Amino acid sequence: MEKIPICCVDVVVKSKKGVLIILRNDEPGKGAWAIPGGRVCKNEKLEDAAKRKALEETGLKIKVVKQLRVEETMFEQGPFEKIDGGVHTINMTYLVEPIEENAAIQLDGTSSEYKWIKSLEAEPNIHVYPRKVLEDSGVFN
């Protein structure tokens, strides 16, 4: 993993309540607000990975609305302590909706809090990468 980028998916969960953000417990972005997401498993289709990550990190069953973007990120600190030089990821971001509008959020250990926001101004401590994703996606328009 020191020489190969990691393939990841990110999900922008949008409902009538707003856009879901989570407070990260882990690097990259530890202590900042972000959107759910993570690594794609071998032999896993990208949309299936988006559904899995949403379910694992938030407890939400989701439907994919559309792919928003493909982006690469390079973080100085990654989730792997024994790898020097940070982490390089290739991220596919999806706009998704909860299948059940009022489903309860159940966070896993990767985050400690969640909230629904209706604008980026509602939370100044959103990590730079998800902030850019949300700005560019137009989800608040």
PDB file of N, CA and C in Angstrom, residues 24-107:
ATOM      1  N   ARG A  24     -15.365  12.336  12.455  1.00  0.00           N
ATOM      2  CA  ARG A  24     -14.423  11.228  12.304  1.00  0.00           C
ATOM      3  C   ARG A  24     -13.593  10.970  13.564  1.00  0.00           C
ATOM      4  N   ASN A  25     -13.437   9.685  13.875  1.00  0.00           N
ATOM      5  CA  ASN A  25     -12.561   9.253  14.962  1.00  0.00           C
ATOM      6  C   ASN A  25     -11.167   8.886  14.467  1.00  0.00           C
ATOM      7  N   ASP A  26     -11.025   8.653  13.172  1.00  0.00           N
ATOM      8  CA  ASP A  26      -9.785   8.122  12.606  1.00  0.00           C
ATOM      9  C   ASP A  26      -9.206   9.064  11.557  1.00  0.00           C
ATOM     10  N   GLU A  27      -7.915   8.897  11.292  1.00  0.00           N
ATOM     11  CA  GLU A  27      -7.274   9.596  10.177  1.00  0.00           C
ATOM     12  C   GLU A  27      -7.697   8.915   8.878  1.00  0.00           C
ATOM     13  N   PRO A  28      -7.691   9.632   7.785  1.00  0.00           N
ATOM     14  CA  PRO A  28      -7.451  11.062   7.670  1.00  0.00           C
ATOM     15  C   PRO A  28      -8.665  11.870   8.120  1.00  0.00           C
ATOM     16  N   GLY A  29      -8.402  13.036   8.634  1.00  0.00           N
ATOM     17  CA  GLY A  29      -9.483  13.929   9.050  1.00  0.00           C
ATOM     18  C   GLY A  29     -10.001  13.686  10.449  1.00  0.00           C
ATOM     19  N   LYS A  30      -9.214  13.052  11.294  1.00  0.00           N
ATOM     20  CA  LYS A  30      -9.635  12.780  12.666  1.00  0.00           C
ATOM     21  C   LYS A  30     -10.046  14.078  13.359  1.00  0.00           C
ATOM     22  N   GLY A  31     -11.221  14.056  14.007  1.00  0.00           N
ATOM     23  CA  GLY A  31     -11.702  15.221  14.737  1.00  0.00           C
ATOM     24  C   GLY A  31     -12.438  16.242  13.894  1.00  0.00           C
ATOM     25  N   ALA A  32     -12.584  15.968  12.611  1.00  0.00           N
ATOM     26  CA  ALA A  32     -13.309  16.882  11.715  1.00  0.00           C
ATOM     27  C   ALA A  32     -14.569  16.190  11.193  1.00  0.00           C
ATOM     28  N   TRP A  33     -15.486  17.002  10.712  1.00  0.00           N
ATOM     29  CA  TRP A  33     -16.712  16.476  10.115  1.00  0.00           C
ATOM     30  C   TRP A  33     -16.422  16.038   8.691  1.00  0.00           C
ATOM     31  N   ALA A  34     -17.090  14.974   8.261  1.00  0.00           N
ATOM     32  CA  ALA A  34     -16.852  14.410   6.932  1.00  0.00           C
ATOM     33  C   ALA A  34     -18.127  13.746   6.428  1.00  0.00           C
ATOM     34  N   ILE A  35     -18.011  13.102   5.287  1.00  0.00           N
ATOM     35  CA  ILE A  35     -19.100  12.293   4.755  1.00  0.00           C
ATOM     36  C   ILE A  35     -18.690  10.830   4.877  1.00  0.00           C
ATOM     37  N   PRO A  36     -19.648   9.912   4.967  1.00  0.00           N
ATOM     38  CA  PRO A  36     -19.299   8.496   5.078  1.00  0.00           C
ATOM     39  C   PRO A  36     -18.558   7.996   3.838  1.00  0.00           C
ATOM     40  N   GLY A  37     -17.725   6.995   4.047  1.00  0.00           N
ATOM     41  CA  GLY A  37     -17.031   6.384   2.922  1.00  0.00           C
ATOM     42  C   GLY A  37     -15.851   5.562   3.369  1.00  0.00           C
ATOM     43  N   GLY A  38     -15.236   4.895   2.407  1.00  0.00           N
ATOM     44  CA  GLY A  38     -14.077   4.080   2.717  1.00  0.00           C
ATOM     45  C   GLY A  38     -13.686   3.190   1.555  1.00  0.00           C
ATOM     46  N   ARG A  39     -12.843   2.213   1.854  1.00  0.00           N
ATOM     47  CA  ARG A  39     -12.238   1.371   0.830  1.00  0.00           C
ATOM     48  C   ARG A  39     -13.243   0.454   0.129  1.00  0.00           C
ATOM     49  N   VAL A  40     -12.968   0.231  -1.157  1.00  0.00           N
ATOM     50  CA  VAL A  40     -13.699  -0.743  -1.960  1.00  0.00           C
ATOM     51  C   VAL A  40     -12.986  -2.080  -1.803  1.00  0.00           C
ATOM     52  N   CYS A  41     -13.747  -3.140  -1.606  1.00  0.00           N
ATOM     53  CA  CYS A  41     -13.169  -4.480  -1.487  1.00  0.00           C
ATOM     54  C   CYS A  41     -12.949  -5.091  -2.871  1.00  0.00           C
ATOM     55  N   LYS A  42     -11.991  -5.997  -2.958  1.00  0.00           N
ATOM     56  CA  LYS A  42     -11.735  -6.695  -4.210  1.00  0.00           C
ATOM     57  C   LYS A  42     -13.008  -7.409  -4.654  1.00  0.00           C
ATOM     58  N   ASN A  43     -13.306  -7.353  -5.945  1.00  0.00           N
ATOM     59  CA  ASN A  43     -14.486  -7.972  -6.565  1.00  0.00           C
ATOM     60  C   ASN A  43     -15.803  -7.330  -6.149  1.00  0.00           C
ATOM     61  N   GLU A  44     -15.749  -6.145  -5.570  1.00  0.00           N
ATOM     62  CA  GLU A  44     -16.965  -5.434  -5.163  1.00  0.00           C
ATOM     63  C   GLU A  44     -17.250  -4.324  -6.171  1.00  0.00           C
ATOM     64  N   LYS A  45     -18.469  -4.268  -6.672  1.00  0.00           N
ATOM     65  CA  LYS A  45     -18.857  -3.188  -7.578  1.00  0.00           C
ATOM     66  C   LYS A  45     -18.928  -1.886  -6.786  1.00  0.00           C
ATOM     67  N   LEU A  46     -18.644  -0.777  -7.456  1.00  0.00           N
ATOM     68  CA  LEU A  46     -18.561   0.516  -6.775  1.00  0.00           C
ATOM     69  C   LEU A  46     -19.866   0.896  -6.081  1.00  0.00           C
ATOM     70  N   GLU A  47     -21.005   0.742  -6.744  1.00  0.00           N
ATOM     71  CA  GLU A  47     -22.280   1.087  -6.105  1.00  0.00           C
ATOM     72  C   GLU A  47     -22.562   0.176  -4.919  1.00  0.00           C
ATOM     73  N   ASP A  48     -22.152  -1.089  -5.012  1.00  0.00           N
ATOM     74  CA  ASP A  48     -22.311  -1.998  -3.872  1.00  0.00           C
ATOM     75  C   ASP A  48     -21.433  -1.550  -2.706  1.00  0.00           C
ATOM     76  N   ALA A  49     -20.237  -1.065  -3.010  1.00  0.00           N
ATOM     77  CA  ALA A  49     -19.353  -0.550  -1.959  1.00  0.00           C
ATOM     78  C   ALA A  49     -19.978   0.673  -1.296  1.00  0.00           C
ATOM     79  N   ALA A  50     -20.598   1.543  -2.088  1.00  0.00           N
ATOM     80  CA  ALA A  50     -21.260   2.726  -1.522  1.00  0.00           C
ATOM     81  C   ALA A  50     -22.389   2.304  -0.580  1.00  0.00           C
ATOM     82  N   LYS A  51     -23.170   1.326  -0.986  1.00  0.00           N
ATOM     83  CA  LYS A  51     -24.265   0.831  -0.132  1.00  0.00           C
ATOM     84  C   LYS A  51     -23.712   0.207   1.147  1.00  0.00           C
ATOM     85  N   ARG A  52     -22.637  -0.576   1.011  1.00  0.00           N
ATOM     86  CA  ARG A  52     -22.031  -1.219   2.186  1.00  0.00           C
ATOM     87  C   ARG A  52     -21.473  -0.186   3.158  1.00  0.00           C
ATOM     88  N   LYS A  53     -20.729   0.805   2.644  1.00  0.00           N
ATOM     89  CA  LYS A  53     -20.139   1.810   3.530  1.00  0.00           C
ATOM     90  C   LYS A  53     -21.217   2.626   4.231  1.00  0.00           C
ATOM     91  N   ALA A  54     -22.287   2.980   3.527  1.00  0.00           N
ATOM     92  CA  ALA A  54     -23.381   3.712   4.174  1.00  0.00           C
ATOM     93  C   ALA A  54     -23.986   2.874   5.294  1.00  0.00           C
ATOM     94  N   LEU A  55     -24.223   1.598   5.035  1.00  0.00           N
ATOM     95  CA  LEU A  55     -24.812   0.723   6.048  1.00  0.00           C
ATOM     96  C   LEU A  55     -23.860   0.528   7.225  1.00  0.00           C
ATOM     97  N   GLU A  56     -22.586   0.267   6.952  1.00  0.00           N
ATOM     98  CA  GLU A  56     -21.614   0.044   8.027  1.00  0.00           C
ATOM     99  C   GLU A  56     -21.441   1.283   8.902  1.00  0.00           C
ATOM    100  N   GLU A  57     -21.297   2.440   8.279  1.00  0.00           N
ATOM    101  CA  GLU A  57     -20.942   3.647   9.029  1.00  0.00           C
ATOM    102  C   GLU A  57     -22.136   4.385   9.615  1.00  0.00           C
ATOM    103  N   THR A  58     -23.330   4.195   9.036  1.00  0.00           N
ATOM    104  CA  THR A  58     -24.497   4.962   9.504  1.00  0.00           C
ATOM    105  C   THR A  58     -25.703   4.099   9.846  1.00  0.00           C
ATOM    106  N   GLY A  59     -25.682   2.834   9.457  1.00  0.00           N
ATOM    107  CA  GLY A  59     -26.840   1.974   9.659  1.00  0.00           C
ATOM    108  C   GLY A  59     -27.944   2.196   8.637  1.00  0.00           C
ATOM    109  N   LEU A  60     -27.697   3.060   7.648  1.00  0.00           N
ATOM    110  CA  LEU A  60     -28.730   3.384   6.661  1.00  0.00           C
ATOM    111  C   LEU A  60     -28.644   2.488   5.434  1.00  0.00           C
ATOM    112  N   LYS A  61     -29.794   1.979   5.027  1.00  0.00           N
ATOM    113  CA  LYS A  61     -29.911   1.356   3.714  1.00  0.00           C
ATOM    114  C   LYS A  61     -30.222   2.492   2.753  1.00  0.00           C
ATOM    115  N   ILE A  62     -29.486   2.528   1.652  1.00  0.00           N
ATOM    116  CA  ILE A  62     -29.600   3.674   0.744  1.00  0.00           C
ATOM    117  C   ILE A  62     -29.869   3.216  -0.684  1.00  0.00           C
ATOM    118  N   LYS A  63     -30.359   4.175  -1.474  1.00  0.00           N
ATOM    119  CA  LYS A  63     -30.421   3.962  -2.922  1.00  0.00           C
ATOM    120  C   LYS A  63     -29.494   4.987  -3.561  1.00  0.00           C
ATOM    121  N   VAL A  64     -28.778   4.544  -4.570  1.00  0.00           N
ATOM    122  CA  VAL A  64     -27.854   5.424  -5.275  1.00  0.00           C
ATOM    123  C   VAL A  64     -28.643   6.256  -6.275  1.00  0.00           C
ATOM    124  N   VAL A  65     -28.477   7.571  -6.196  1.00  0.00           N
ATOM    125  CA  VAL A  65     -29.131   8.486  -7.132  1.00  0.00           C
ATOM    126  C   VAL A  65     -28.255   8.658  -8.366  1.00  0.00           C
ATOM    127  N   LYS A  66     -26.973   9.000  -8.138  1.00  0.00           N
ATOM    128  CA  LYS A  66     -26.048   9.160  -9.260  1.00  0.00           C
ATOM    129  C   LYS A  66     -24.624   9.271  -8.742  1.00  0.00           C
ATOM    130  N   GLN A  67     -23.691   9.039  -9.649  1.00  0.00           N
ATOM    131  CA  GLN A  67     -22.287   9.281  -9.331  1.00  0.00           C
ATOM    132  C   GLN A  67     -22.037  10.773  -9.493  1.00  0.00           C
ATOM    133  N   LEU A  68     -21.405  11.375  -8.498  1.00  0.00           N
ATOM    134  CA  LEU A  68     -21.134  12.810  -8.525  1.00  0.00           C
ATOM    135  C   LEU A  68     -19.786  13.151  -9.137  1.00  0.00           C
ATOM    136  N   ARG A  69     -18.763  12.366  -8.806  1.00  0.00           N
ATOM    137  CA  ARG A  69     -17.418  12.739  -9.244  1.00  0.00           C
ATOM    138  C   ARG A  69     -16.432  11.613  -8.993  1.00  0.00           C
ATOM    139  N   VAL A  70     -15.287  11.743  -9.639  1.00  0.00           N
ATOM    140  CA  VAL A  70     -14.121  10.903  -9.366  1.00  0.00           C
ATOM    141  C   VAL A  70     -13.004  11.875  -9.027  1.00  0.00           C
ATOM    142  N   GLU A  71     -12.326  11.618  -7.939  1.00  0.00           N
ATOM    143  CA  GLU A  71     -11.314  12.550  -7.432  1.00  0.00           C
ATOM    144  C   GLU A  71     -10.192  11.742  -6.794  1.00  0.00           C
ATOM    145  N   GLU A  72      -9.007  12.298  -6.783  1.00  0.00           N
ATOM    146  CA  GLU A  72      -7.939  11.668  -6.014  1.00  0.00           C
ATOM    147  C   GLU A  72      -7.583  12.566  -4.838  1.00  0.00           C
ATOM    148  N   THR A  73      -7.202  11.940  -3.755  1.00  0.00           N
ATOM    149  CA  THR A  73      -6.785  12.691  -2.577  1.00  0.00           C
ATOM    150  C   THR A  73      -5.446  12.146  -2.101  1.00  0.00           C
ATOM    151  N   MET A  74      -4.678  13.033  -1.500  1.00  0.00           N
ATOM    152  CA  MET A  74      -3.405  12.642  -0.908  1.00  0.00           C
ATOM    153  C   MET A  74      -3.349  13.257   0.480  1.00  0.00           C
ATOM    154  N   PHE A  75      -3.382  12.389   1.476  1.00  0.00           N
ATOM    155  CA  PHE A  75      -3.379  12.828   2.862  1.00  0.00           C
ATOM    156  C   PHE A  75      -2.031  12.511   3.494  1.00  0.00           C
ATOM    157  N   GLU A  76      -1.519  13.446   4.283  1.00  0.00           N
ATOM    158  CA  GLU A  76      -0.246  13.212   4.976  1.00  0.00           C
ATOM    159  C   GLU A  76      -0.377  12.111   6.012  1.00  0.00           C
ATOM    160  N   GLN A  77      -1.553  12.018   6.630  1.00  0.00           N
ATOM    161  CA  GLN A  77      -1.793  10.975   7.622  1.00  0.00           C
ATOM    162  C   GLN A  77      -2.925  10.094   7.132  1.00  0.00           C
ATOM    163  N   GLY A  78      -2.715   8.795   7.247  1.00  0.00           N
ATOM    164  CA  GLY A  78      -3.734   7.842   6.842  1.00  0.00           C
ATOM    165  C   GLY A  78      -4.119   6.944   7.995  1.00  0.00           C
ATOM    166  N   PRO A  79      -4.982   5.979   7.735  1.00  0.00           N
ATOM    167  CA  PRO A  79      -5.443   5.085   8.791  1.00  0.00           C
ATOM    168  C   PRO A  79      -4.452   3.977   9.138  1.00  0.00           C
ATOM    169  N   PHE A  80      -3.349   3.892   8.394  1.00  0.00           N
ATOM    170  CA  PHE A  80      -2.393   2.809   8.592  1.00  0.00           C
ATOM    171  C   PHE A  80      -1.139   3.354   9.252  1.00  0.00           C
ATOM    172  N   GLU A  81      -0.964   3.085  10.532  1.00  0.00           N
ATOM    173  CA  GLU A  81       0.138   3.663  11.305  1.00  0.00           C
ATOM    174  C   GLU A  81       1.514   3.219  10.822  1.00  0.00           C
ATOM    175  N   LYS A  82       1.621   2.020  10.266  1.00  0.00           N
ATOM    176  CA  LYS A  82       2.931   1.482   9.903  1.00  0.00           C
ATOM    177  C   LYS A  82       3.369   1.865   8.494  1.00  0.00           C
ATOM    178  N   ILE A  83       2.563   2.651   7.801  1.00  0.00           N
ATOM    179  CA  ILE A  83       2.925   3.069   6.450  1.00  0.00           C
ATOM    180  C   ILE A  83       3.330   4.529   6.478  1.00  0.00           C
ATOM    181  N   ASP A  84       4.566   4.795   6.051  1.00  0.00           N
ATOM    182  CA  ASP A  84       5.056   6.171   5.985  1.00  0.00           C
ATOM    183  C   ASP A  84       4.550   6.847   4.716  1.00  0.00           C
ATOM    184  N   GLY A  85       4.463   8.149   4.752  1.00  0.00           N
ATOM    185  CA  GLY A  85       4.130   8.904   3.552  1.00  0.00           C
ATOM    186  C   GLY A  85       2.657   9.128   3.319  1.00  0.00           C
ATOM    187  N   GLY A  86       1.834   8.865   4.298  1.00  0.00           N
ATOM    188  CA  GLY A  86       0.410   9.146   4.159  1.00  0.00           C
ATOM    189  C   GLY A  86      -0.307   8.155   3.273  1.00  0.00           C
ATOM    190  N   VAL A  87      -1.391   8.628   2.668  1.00  0.00           N
ATOM    191  CA  VAL A  87      -2.219   7.742   1.857  1.00  0.00           C
ATOM    192  C   VAL A  87      -2.702   8.485   0.613  1.00  0.00           C
ATOM    193  N   HIS A  88      -2.741   7.758  -0.489  1.00  0.00           N
ATOM    194  CA  HIS A  88      -3.219   8.278  -1.772  1.00  0.00           C
ATOM    195  C   HIS A  88      -4.466   7.474  -2.125  1.00  0.00           C
ATOM    196  N   THR A  89      -5.591   8.153  -2.324  1.00  0.00           N
ATOM    197  CA  THR A  89      -6.837   7.457  -2.632  1.00  0.00           C
ATOM    198  C   THR A  89      -7.429   7.954  -3.943  1.00  0.00           C
ATOM    199  N   ILE A  90      -8.128   7.056  -4.620  1.00  0.00           N
ATOM    200  CA  ILE A  90      -8.952   7.391  -5.776  1.00  0.00           C
ATOM    201  C   ILE A  90     -10.387   7.219  -5.293  1.00  0.00           C
ATOM    202  N   ASN A  91     -11.157   8.304  -5.293  1.00  0.00           N
ATOM    203  CA  ASN A  91     -12.485   8.309  -4.682  1.00  0.00           C
ATOM    204  C   ASN A  91     -13.586   8.489  -5.721  1.00  0.00           C
ATOM    205  N   MET A  92     -14.554   7.593  -5.695  1.00  0.00           N
ATOM    206  CA  MET A  92     -15.785   7.751  -6.453  1.00  0.00           C
ATOM    207  C   MET A  92     -16.840   8.215  -5.456  1.00  0.00           C
ATOM    208  N   THR A  93     -17.463   9.340  -5.736  1.00  0.00           N
ATOM    209  CA  THR A  93     -18.457   9.890  -4.812  1.00  0.00           C
ATOM    210  C   THR A  93     -19.843   9.743  -5.416  1.00  0.00           C
ATOM    211  N   TYR A  94     -20.771   9.277  -4.581  1.00  0.00           N
ATOM    212  CA  TYR A  94     -22.148   9.049  -5.009  1.00  0.00           C
ATOM    213  C   TYR A  94     -23.110   9.901  -4.202  1.00  0.00           C
ATOM    214  N   LEU A  95     -24.116  10.428  -4.881  1.00  0.00           N
ATOM    215  CA  LEU A  95     -25.259  11.038  -4.214  1.00  0.00           C
ATOM    216  C   LEU A  95     -26.228   9.912  -3.933  1.00  0.00           C
ATOM    217  N   VAL A  96     -26.642   9.785  -2.669  1.00  0.00           N
ATOM    218  CA  VAL A  96     -27.530   8.693  -2.266  1.00  0.00           C
ATOM    219  C   VAL A  96     -28.657   9.244  -1.401  1.00  0.00           C
ATOM    220  N   GLU A  97     -29.719   8.457  -1.285  1.00  0.00           N
ATOM    221  CA  GLU A  97     -30.845   8.805  -0.415  1.00  0.00           C
ATOM    222  C   GLU A  97     -31.157   7.622   0.481  1.00  0.00           C
ATOM    223  N   PRO A  98     -31.561   7.877   1.725  1.00  0.00           N
ATOM    224  CA  PRO A  98     -31.985   6.770   2.581  1.00  0.00           C
ATOM    225  C   PRO A  98     -33.251   6.133   2.002  1.00  0.00           C
ATOM    226  N   ILE A  99     -33.334   4.820   2.061  1.00  0.00           N
ATOM    227  CA  ILE A  99     -34.549   4.141   1.601  1.00  0.00           C
ATOM    228  C   ILE A  99     -35.707   4.490   2.528  1.00  0.00           C
ATOM    229  N   GLU A 100     -35.434   4.542   3.832  1.00  0.00           N
ATOM    230  CA  GLU A 100     -36.448   4.945   4.812  1.00  0.00           C
ATOM    231  C   GLU A 100     -36.074   6.329   5.336  1.00  0.00           C
ATOM    232  N   GLU A 101     -36.914   7.305   5.088  1.00  0.00           N
ATOM    233  CA  GLU A 101     -36.627   8.700   5.452  1.00  0.00           C
ATOM    234  C   GLU A 101     -36.340   8.873   6.944  1.00  0.00           C
ATOM    235  N   ASN A 102     -37.039   8.155   7.796  1.00  0.00           N
ATOM    236  CA  ASN A 102     -36.883   8.337   9.245  1.00  0.00           C
ATOM    237  C   ASN A 102     -36.108   7.210   9.916  1.00  0.00           C
ATOM    238  N   ALA A 103     -35.296   6.491   9.162  1.00  0.00           N
ATOM    239  CA  ALA A 103     -34.491   5.415   9.745  1.00  0.00           C
ATOM    240  C   ALA A 103     -33.512   5.997  10.766  1.00  0.00           C
ATOM    241  N   ALA A 104     -33.286   5.244  11.835  1.00  0.00           N
ATOM    242  CA  ALA A 104     -32.365   5.686  12.887  1.00  0.00           C
ATOM    243  C   ALA A 104     -30.919   5.541  12.416  1.00  0.00           C
ATOM    244  N   ILE A 105     -30.097   6.520  12.756  1.00  0.00           N
ATOM    245  CA  ILE A 105     -28.664   6.463  12.456  1.00  0.00           C
ATOM    246  C   ILE A 105     -27.988   5.613  13.531  1.00  0.00           C
ATOM    247  N   GLN A 106     -27.163   4.670  13.093  1.00  0.00           N
ATOM    248  CA  GLN A 106     -26.396   3.820  14.002  1.00  0.00           C
ATOM    249  C   GLN A 106     -24.934   3.905  13.577  1.00  0.00           C
ATOM    250  N   LEU A 107     -24.165   4.689  14.302  1.00  0.00           N
ATOM    251  CA  LEU A 107     -22.760   4.900  13.949  1.00  0.00           C
ATOM    252  C   LEU A 107     -21.898   3.715  14.352  1.00  0.00           C
TER     253      LEU A 107
END
